[in-house]
GROMACS .gro file of C-alpha atoms in nm:
model
  340
    1UNK     CA    1  -1.578  -2.035   0.065
    2UNK     CA    2  -1.315  -2.134   0.316
    3UNK     CA    3  -1.199  -1.917   0.601
    4UNK     CA    4  -1.115  -1.905   0.969
    5UNK     CA    5  -1.405  -1.990   1.197
    6UNK     CA    6  -1.480  -1.946   1.564
    7UNK     CA    7  -1.369  -2.201   1.821
    8UNK     CA    8  -1.596  -2.491   1.906
    9UNK     CA    9  -1.903  -2.382   2.095
   10UNK     CA   10  -1.853  -2.014   2.013
   11UNK     CA   11  -2.141  -1.859   1.820
   12UNK     CA   12  -2.028  -1.498   1.817
   13UNK     CA   13  -2.049  -1.339   1.475
   14UNK     CA   14  -1.928  -1.012   1.334
   15UNK     CA   15  -2.004  -0.769   1.055
   16UNK     CA   16  -1.764  -0.807   0.765
   17UNK     CA   17  -1.724  -0.740   0.397
   18UNK     CA   18  -1.782  -1.064   0.206
   19UNK     CA   19  -1.651  -1.161  -0.137
   20UNK     CA   20  -1.735  -1.498  -0.292
   21UNK     CA   21  -1.608  -1.455  -0.650
   22UNK     CA   22  -1.358  -1.251  -0.846
   23UNK     CA   23  -1.459  -0.940  -1.035
   24UNK     CA   24  -1.311  -0.608  -1.143
   25UNK     CA   25  -1.614  -0.405  -1.032
   26UNK     CA   26  -1.629  -0.371  -0.652
   27UNK     CA   27  -2.005  -0.308  -0.651
   28UNK     CA   28  -2.061  -0.647  -0.816
   29UNK     CA   29  -1.853  -0.866  -0.586
   30UNK     CA   30  -1.846  -0.704  -0.241
   31UNK     CA   31  -2.129  -0.707   0.010
   32UNK     CA   32  -2.166  -0.665   0.384
   33UNK     CA   33  -2.265  -0.975   0.579
   34UNK     CA   34  -2.215  -1.170   0.899
   35UNK     CA   35  -1.923  -1.405   0.954
   36UNK     CA   36  -1.800  -1.603   1.252
   37UNK     CA   37  -1.552  -1.410   1.460
   38UNK     CA   38  -1.209  -1.552   1.378
   39UNK     CA   39  -1.040  -1.790   1.617
   40UNK     CA   40  -0.675  -1.734   1.700
   41UNK     CA   41  -0.387  -1.976   1.718
   42UNK     CA   42  -0.163  -1.982   2.029
   43UNK     CA   43   0.081  -1.749   1.850
   44UNK     CA   44  -0.178  -1.500   1.721
   45UNK     CA   45  -0.355  -1.181   1.827
   46UNK     CA   46  -0.722  -1.096   1.783
   47UNK     CA   47  -0.776  -0.728   1.704
   48UNK     CA   48  -1.102  -0.539   1.732
   49UNK     CA   49  -1.069  -0.339   1.412
   50UNK     CA   50  -1.150   0.029   1.444
   51UNK     CA   51  -1.038   0.131   1.095
   52UNK     CA   52  -0.892  -0.006   0.775
   53UNK     CA   53  -0.799   0.135   0.434
   54UNK     CA   54  -0.791   0.046   0.066
   55UNK     CA   55  -0.507   0.054  -0.187
   56UNK     CA   56  -0.430  -0.077  -0.535
   57UNK     CA   57  -0.338  -0.412  -0.386
   58UNK     CA   58  -0.694  -0.436  -0.253
   59UNK     CA   59  -0.827  -0.416  -0.607
   60UNK     CA   60  -0.578  -0.671  -0.741
   61UNK     CA   61  -0.677  -0.924  -0.474
   62UNK     CA   62  -1.047  -0.851  -0.527
   63UNK     CA   63  -1.028  -0.882  -0.905
   64UNK     CA   64  -0.782  -1.171  -0.910
   65UNK     CA   65  -0.584  -0.971  -1.165
   66UNK     CA   66  -0.330  -1.006  -1.300
   67UNK     CA   67  -0.363  -1.384  -1.295
   68UNK     CA   68  -0.017  -1.398  -1.139
   69UNK     CA   69  -0.176  -1.309  -0.800
   70UNK     CA   70  -0.406  -1.612  -0.796
   71UNK     CA   71  -0.161  -1.866  -0.656
   72UNK     CA   72  -0.178  -1.645  -0.345
   73UNK     CA   73  -0.538  -1.522  -0.355
   74UNK     CA   74  -0.702  -1.843  -0.483
   75UNK     CA   75  -0.702  -2.000  -0.829
   76UNK     CA   76  -1.077  -2.007  -0.908
   77UNK     CA   77  -1.227  -1.803  -0.626
   78UNK     CA   78  -1.094  -1.599  -0.334
   79UNK     CA   79  -0.945  -1.798  -0.048
   80UNK     CA   80  -1.030  -1.529   0.205
   81UNK     CA   81  -1.365  -1.370   0.295
   82UNK     CA   82  -1.248  -1.024   0.181
   83UNK     CA   83  -0.935  -0.857   0.039
   84UNK     CA   84  -0.861  -0.621   0.330
   85UNK     CA   85  -0.509  -0.603   0.477
   86UNK     CA   86  -0.462  -0.278   0.674
   87UNK     CA   87  -0.582  -0.258   1.034
   88UNK     CA   88  -0.581  -0.018   1.327
   89UNK     CA   89  -0.764  -0.116   1.641
   90UNK     CA   90  -0.754  -0.255   1.993
   91UNK     CA   91  -0.622  -0.594   2.098
   92UNK     CA   92  -0.918  -0.806   2.202
   93UNK     CA   93  -0.736  -1.129   2.293
   94UNK     CA   94  -0.395  -1.291   2.261
   95UNK     CA   95  -0.286  -1.652   2.228
   96UNK     CA   96  -0.104  -1.812   2.522
   97UNK     CA   97   0.233  -1.787   2.344
   98UNK     CA   98   0.204  -1.412   2.274
   99UNK     CA   99   0.408  -1.193   2.509
  100UNK     CA  100   0.436  -0.862   2.320
  101UNK     CA  101   0.073  -0.750   2.349
  102UNK     CA  102  -0.210  -0.762   2.598
  103UNK     CA  103  -0.584  -0.694   2.560
  104UNK     CA  104  -0.652  -0.323   2.544
  105UNK     CA  105  -0.337  -0.228   2.350
  106UNK     CA  106  -0.389   0.013   2.058
  107UNK     CA  107  -0.215  -0.135   1.753
  108UNK     CA  108  -0.179  -0.097   1.379
  109UNK     CA  109  -0.042  -0.318   1.105
  110UNK     CA  110  -0.164  -0.583   0.865
  111UNK     CA  111  -0.391  -0.887   0.876
  112UNK     CA  112  -0.587  -1.101   0.634
  113UNK     CA  113  -0.958  -1.039   0.576
  114UNK     CA  114  -0.921  -0.703   0.751
  115UNK     CA  115  -1.252  -0.554   0.630
  116UNK     CA  116  -1.430  -0.682   0.939
  117UNK     CA  117  -1.501  -0.601   1.302
  118UNK     CA  118  -1.234  -0.847   1.414
  119UNK     CA  119  -0.916  -0.974   1.250
  120UNK     CA  120  -0.659  -1.232   1.355
  121UNK     CA  121  -0.294  -1.158   1.291
  122UNK     CA  122   0.058  -1.238   1.405
  123UNK     CA  123   0.249  -1.021   1.654
  124UNK     CA  124   0.525  -0.963   1.397
  125UNK     CA  125   0.275  -0.786   1.169
  126UNK     CA  126   0.155  -0.523   1.416
  127UNK     CA  127   0.303  -0.255   1.639
  128UNK     CA  128   0.181  -0.004   1.895
  129UNK     CA  129  -0.028   0.262   1.725
  130UNK     CA  130   0.135   0.605   1.711
  131UNK     CA  131  -0.046   0.796   1.988
  132UNK     CA  132  -0.075   1.112   1.779
  133UNK     CA  133  -0.278   0.942   1.506
  134UNK     CA  134  -0.645   0.857   1.504
  135UNK     CA  135  -0.736   0.499   1.421
  136UNK     CA  136  -0.846   0.609   1.076
  137UNK     CA  137  -0.515   0.784   1.011
  138UNK     CA  138  -0.314   0.491   1.146
  139UNK     CA  139  -0.502   0.244   0.926
  140UNK     CA  140  -0.376   0.421   0.613
  141UNK     CA  141  -0.011   0.371   0.705
  142UNK     CA  142   0.090   0.003   0.705
  143UNK     CA  143   0.095  -0.124   0.346
  144UNK     CA  144   0.157   0.204   0.164
  145UNK     CA  145   0.408   0.358   0.404
  146UNK     CA  146   0.602   0.034   0.440
  147UNK     CA  147   0.626   0.016   0.061
  148UNK     CA  148   0.744   0.377   0.046
  149UNK     CA  149   1.000   0.327   0.324
  150UNK     CA  150   1.149   0.020   0.163
  151UNK     CA  151   1.156   0.187  -0.180
  152UNK     CA  152   1.316   0.512  -0.063
  153UNK     CA  153   1.550   0.392   0.212
  154UNK     CA  154   1.631   0.031   0.134
  155UNK     CA  155   1.613   0.007  -0.247
  156UNK     CA  156   1.688   0.355  -0.381
  157UNK     CA  157   1.925   0.417  -0.087
  158UNK     CA  158   1.851   0.787  -0.107
  159UNK     CA  159   2.111   1.015   0.051
  160UNK     CA  160   2.130   1.383   0.134
  161UNK     CA  161   2.171   1.611  -0.165
  162UNK     CA  162   2.064   1.359  -0.428
  163UNK     CA  163   1.816   1.442  -0.702
  164UNK     CA  164   1.512   1.214  -0.678
  165UNK     CA  165   1.212   1.182  -0.907
  166UNK     CA  166   0.887   1.030  -0.778
  167UNK     CA  167   0.608   0.944  -1.023
  168UNK     CA  168   0.258   0.892  -0.888
  169UNK     CA  169   0.356   1.128  -0.609
  170UNK     CA  170   0.000   1.212  -0.499
  171UNK     CA  171  -0.113   0.853  -0.442
  172UNK     CA  172  -0.109   0.642  -0.130
  173UNK     CA  173   0.252   0.527  -0.163
  174UNK     CA  174   0.360   0.849  -0.333
  175UNK     CA  175   0.256   1.087  -0.055
  176UNK     CA  176   0.462   0.885   0.192
  177UNK     CA  177   0.757   0.855  -0.050
  178UNK     CA  178   0.775   1.231  -0.106
  179UNK     CA  179   0.789   1.296   0.268
  180UNK     CA  180   1.050   1.026   0.327
  181UNK     CA  181   1.278   1.139   0.043
  182UNK     CA  182   1.254   1.495   0.170
  183UNK     CA  183   1.335   1.380   0.525
  184UNK     CA  184   1.645   1.200   0.400
  185UNK     CA  185   1.772   1.526   0.253
  186UNK     CA  186   1.703   1.467  -0.117
  187UNK     CA  187   1.597   1.727  -0.371
  188UNK     CA  188   1.257   1.588  -0.465
  189UNK     CA  189   1.083   1.628  -0.799
  190UNK     CA  190   0.724   1.503  -0.778
  191UNK     CA  191   0.507   1.409  -1.076
  192UNK     CA  192   0.131   1.451  -1.033
  193UNK     CA  193  -0.179   1.593  -1.203
  194UNK     CA  194  -0.285   1.958  -1.193
  195UNK     CA  195  -0.524   1.947  -0.893
  196UNK     CA  196  -0.271   1.766  -0.677
  197UNK     CA  197   0.042   1.976  -0.730
  198UNK     CA  198  -0.007   2.199  -0.426
  199UNK     CA  199  -0.060   1.895  -0.206
  200UNK     CA  200   0.265   1.723  -0.305
  201UNK     CA  201   0.454   2.051  -0.282
  202UNK     CA  202   0.329   2.090   0.075
  203UNK     CA  203   0.465   1.743   0.156
  204UNK     CA  204   0.820   1.852   0.076
  205UNK     CA  205   0.861   1.836  -0.301
  206UNK     CA  206   1.115   2.093  -0.421
  207UNK     CA  207   0.990   2.080  -0.777
  208UNK     CA  208   0.662   1.955  -0.924
  209UNK     CA  209   0.579   1.842  -1.276
  210UNK     CA  210   0.223   1.836  -1.405
  211UNK     CA  211   0.217   1.527  -1.625
  212UNK     CA  212  -0.099   1.648  -1.799
  213UNK     CA  213   0.095   1.946  -1.936
  214UNK     CA  214   0.458   1.842  -1.961
  215UNK     CA  215   0.678   1.537  -1.988
  216UNK     CA  216   0.934   1.494  -1.712
  217UNK     CA  217   1.176   1.374  -1.979
  218UNK     CA  218   1.174   1.726  -2.123
  219UNK     CA  219   1.337   1.848  -1.802
  220UNK     CA  220   1.716   1.857  -1.856
  221UNK     CA  221   1.801   1.737  -1.505
  222UNK     CA  222   1.898   1.377  -1.447
  223UNK     CA  223   1.814   1.193  -1.131
  224UNK     CA  224   2.022   0.989  -0.890
  225UNK     CA  225   1.710   0.785  -0.813
  226UNK     CA  226   1.364   0.739  -0.959
  227UNK     CA  227   1.081   0.590  -0.755
  228UNK     CA  228   0.835   0.486  -1.024
  229UNK     CA  229   0.495   0.439  -0.863
  230UNK     CA  230   0.268   0.541  -1.149
  231UNK     CA  231   0.390   0.251  -1.361
  232UNK     CA  232   0.307   0.404  -1.698
  233UNK     CA  233   0.640   0.490  -1.860
  234UNK     CA  234   0.856   0.264  -2.072
  235UNK     CA  235   1.172   0.133  -1.909
  236UNK     CA  236   1.384   0.302  -2.176
  237UNK     CA  237   1.227   0.641  -2.093
  238UNK     CA  238   1.298   0.601  -1.724
  239UNK     CA  239   1.659   0.508  -1.789
  240UNK     CA  240   1.706   0.823  -1.997
  241UNK     CA  241   1.607   1.031  -1.695
  242UNK     CA  242   1.862   0.861  -1.469
  243UNK     CA  243   2.226   0.951  -1.417
  244UNK     CA  244   2.471   0.689  -1.549
  245UNK     CA  245   2.493   0.535  -1.199
  246UNK     CA  246   2.136   0.610  -1.097
  247UNK     CA  247   1.892   0.374  -0.928
  248UNK     CA  248   1.544   0.293  -1.059
  249UNK     CA  249   1.295   0.140  -0.816
  250UNK     CA  250   0.970   0.028  -0.977
  251UNK     CA  251   0.688  -0.005  -0.725
  252UNK     CA  252   0.396   0.014  -0.968
  253UNK     CA  253   0.307  -0.181  -1.279
  254UNK     CA  254  -0.044  -0.081  -1.371
  255UNK     CA  255  -0.150  -0.194  -1.719
  256UNK     CA  256  -0.456  -0.373  -1.852
  257UNK     CA  257  -0.268  -0.699  -1.904
  258UNK     CA  258  -0.464  -0.985  -1.748
  259UNK     CA  259  -0.165  -1.219  -1.719
  260UNK     CA  260   0.120  -0.995  -1.603
  261UNK     CA  261  -0.049  -0.657  -1.549
  262UNK     CA  262   0.269  -0.462  -1.613
  263UNK     CA  263   0.504  -0.685  -1.417
  264UNK     CA  264   0.679  -0.772  -1.744
  265UNK     CA  265   0.839  -0.426  -1.727
  266UNK     CA  266   0.970  -0.507  -1.382
  267UNK     CA  267   1.109  -0.839  -1.503
  268UNK     CA  268   1.287  -0.664  -1.789
  269UNK     CA  269   1.442  -0.419  -1.542
  270UNK     CA  270   1.582  -0.707  -1.336
  271UNK     CA  271   1.720  -0.878  -1.645
  272UNK     CA  272   1.883  -0.562  -1.780
  273UNK     CA  273   2.032  -0.434  -1.454
  274UNK     CA  274   2.347  -0.656  -1.452
  275UNK     CA  275   2.447  -0.521  -1.793
  276UNK     CA  276   2.436  -0.149  -1.717
  277UNK     CA  277   2.592   0.092  -1.471
  278UNK     CA  278   2.243   0.187  -1.358
  279UNK     CA  279   2.071  -0.017  -1.090
  280UNK     CA  280   1.727  -0.121  -1.216
  281UNK     CA  281   1.484  -0.322  -1.012
  282UNK     CA  282   1.166  -0.376  -0.819
  283UNK     CA  283   1.068  -0.554  -0.499
  284UNK     CA  284   0.781  -0.706  -0.307
  285UNK     CA  285   0.712  -0.505   0.006
  286UNK     CA  286   0.761  -0.683   0.338
  287UNK     CA  287   0.498  -0.627   0.606
  288UNK     CA  288   0.663  -0.653   0.945
  289UNK     CA  289   0.666  -0.495   1.288
  290UNK     CA  290   1.022  -0.364   1.261
  291UNK     CA  291   0.924  -0.144   0.967
  292UNK     CA  292   0.612  -0.027   1.148
  293UNK     CA  293   0.820   0.077   1.447
  294UNK     CA  294   1.054   0.270   1.217
  295UNK     CA  295   0.751   0.448   1.073
  296UNK     CA  296   0.621   0.522   1.423
  297UNK     CA  297   0.946   0.702   1.508
  298UNK     CA  298   0.907   0.919   1.198
  299UNK     CA  299   0.540   0.984   1.269
  300UNK     CA  300   0.603   1.075   1.634
  301UNK     CA  301   0.876   1.317   1.524
  302UNK     CA  302   0.637   1.491   1.285
  303UNK     CA  303   0.844   1.382   0.985
  304UNK     CA  304   0.574   1.161   0.835
  305UNK     CA  305   0.203   1.240   0.825
  306UNK     CA  306  -0.072   1.033   0.661
  307UNK     CA  307  -0.272   1.217   0.396
  308UNK     CA  308  -0.633   1.098   0.424
  309UNK     CA  309  -0.845   1.189   0.123
  310UNK     CA  310  -1.177   1.047   0.243
  311UNK     CA  311  -1.322   0.817   0.506
  312UNK     CA  312  -1.599   0.569   0.419
  313UNK     CA  313  -1.795   0.347   0.658
  314UNK     CA  314  -1.728  -0.026   0.631
  315UNK     CA  315  -2.064  -0.080   0.464
  316UNK     CA  316  -1.945   0.141   0.175
  317UNK     CA  317  -1.621  -0.046   0.106
  318UNK     CA  318  -1.717  -0.093  -0.259
  319UNK     CA  319  -1.766   0.284  -0.292
  320UNK     CA  320  -1.426   0.343  -0.128
  321UNK     CA  321  -1.255   0.119  -0.383
  322UNK     CA  322  -1.446   0.288  -0.664
  323UNK     CA  323  -1.327   0.627  -0.538
  324UNK     CA  324  -0.969   0.498  -0.550
  325UNK     CA  325  -1.012   0.358  -0.900
  326UNK     CA  326  -1.150   0.688  -1.030
  327UNK     CA  327  -0.804   0.837  -0.983
  328UNK     CA  328  -0.904   1.158  -0.806
  329UNK     CA  329  -0.765   1.054  -0.470
  330UNK     CA  330  -0.483   1.244  -0.302
  331UNK     CA  331  -0.324   1.021  -0.044
  332UNK     CA  332  -0.524   0.742   0.115
  333UNK     CA  333  -0.885   0.627   0.147
  334UNK     CA  334  -0.980   0.500   0.493
  335UNK     CA  335  -1.261   0.280   0.624
  336UNK     CA  336  -1.422   0.346   0.962
  337UNK     CA  337  -1.581   0.070   1.168
  338UNK     CA  338  -1.841   0.113   1.443
  339UNK     CA  339  -1.696   0.167   1.789
  340UNK     CA  340  -1.970  -0.031   1.959
   0.00000   0.00000   0.00000
């Protein structure tokens, strides 16, 4: 298995999650082992990781499913030692061309192979950690909150007074999306299961729909925007719930398809959009420092708060992913790393 290795003469190793083959069951493909501490390029930062988190993207990279992800993750086996991406920690070292950070800075953001004691990343993928968050809270923000911000603000272009529907509202992206839509002045309808309704209501939802008991299509209201995170409804159904000029933003595409995994629905939305008054589409979230700084402003103002369902130690990363897959999670699942 290929991966970044320490500089010549350096023998320092670190504890890390290790994955050597693809598989849908985390217990079968993830283990804890020792790897060389990553070297950094002149333009990179080495972060001592204090916490990380898991999301649906973690599972897709781990499983290599749908097959469409493999040009990025590795065709036959994983390119990287582990599928982690979210980090919160302390800058350990910086390359000679890095001017934005110095050792000792508390940061959060994204990196590759982040389920480890150390991770190398670029300065444009991290930002100063919000001082009011713990490392574990901060580690749940980057991927999911950036996706929510780009869906709500940049793609749905939500404005004050609009009616907005959010499916999958109790998940990692959903809990951030509900708060953001509420902060932008929308009237938010959140779709979730029975045990999670109070939680999404507390985040700012004006109306909640229990999908185990009722269909949101039965509600007579029509929405100016739909943020579809759950990824289970047919495109035709979602269009029926939109106003004639409404905007549909698909951020989830979870099906059992091994080749496309639900992305065919997103492709159909793109193809149909030019022929209707409704704006239908999807996007690939961008992970960058500018977005993280925007999130920090919202977090510092008390507008955005991470919802942490559970915290697992790094050695139980497989159990953390299993907990996510079981579907009982409200918000995010974090990973804690040793402080020494």
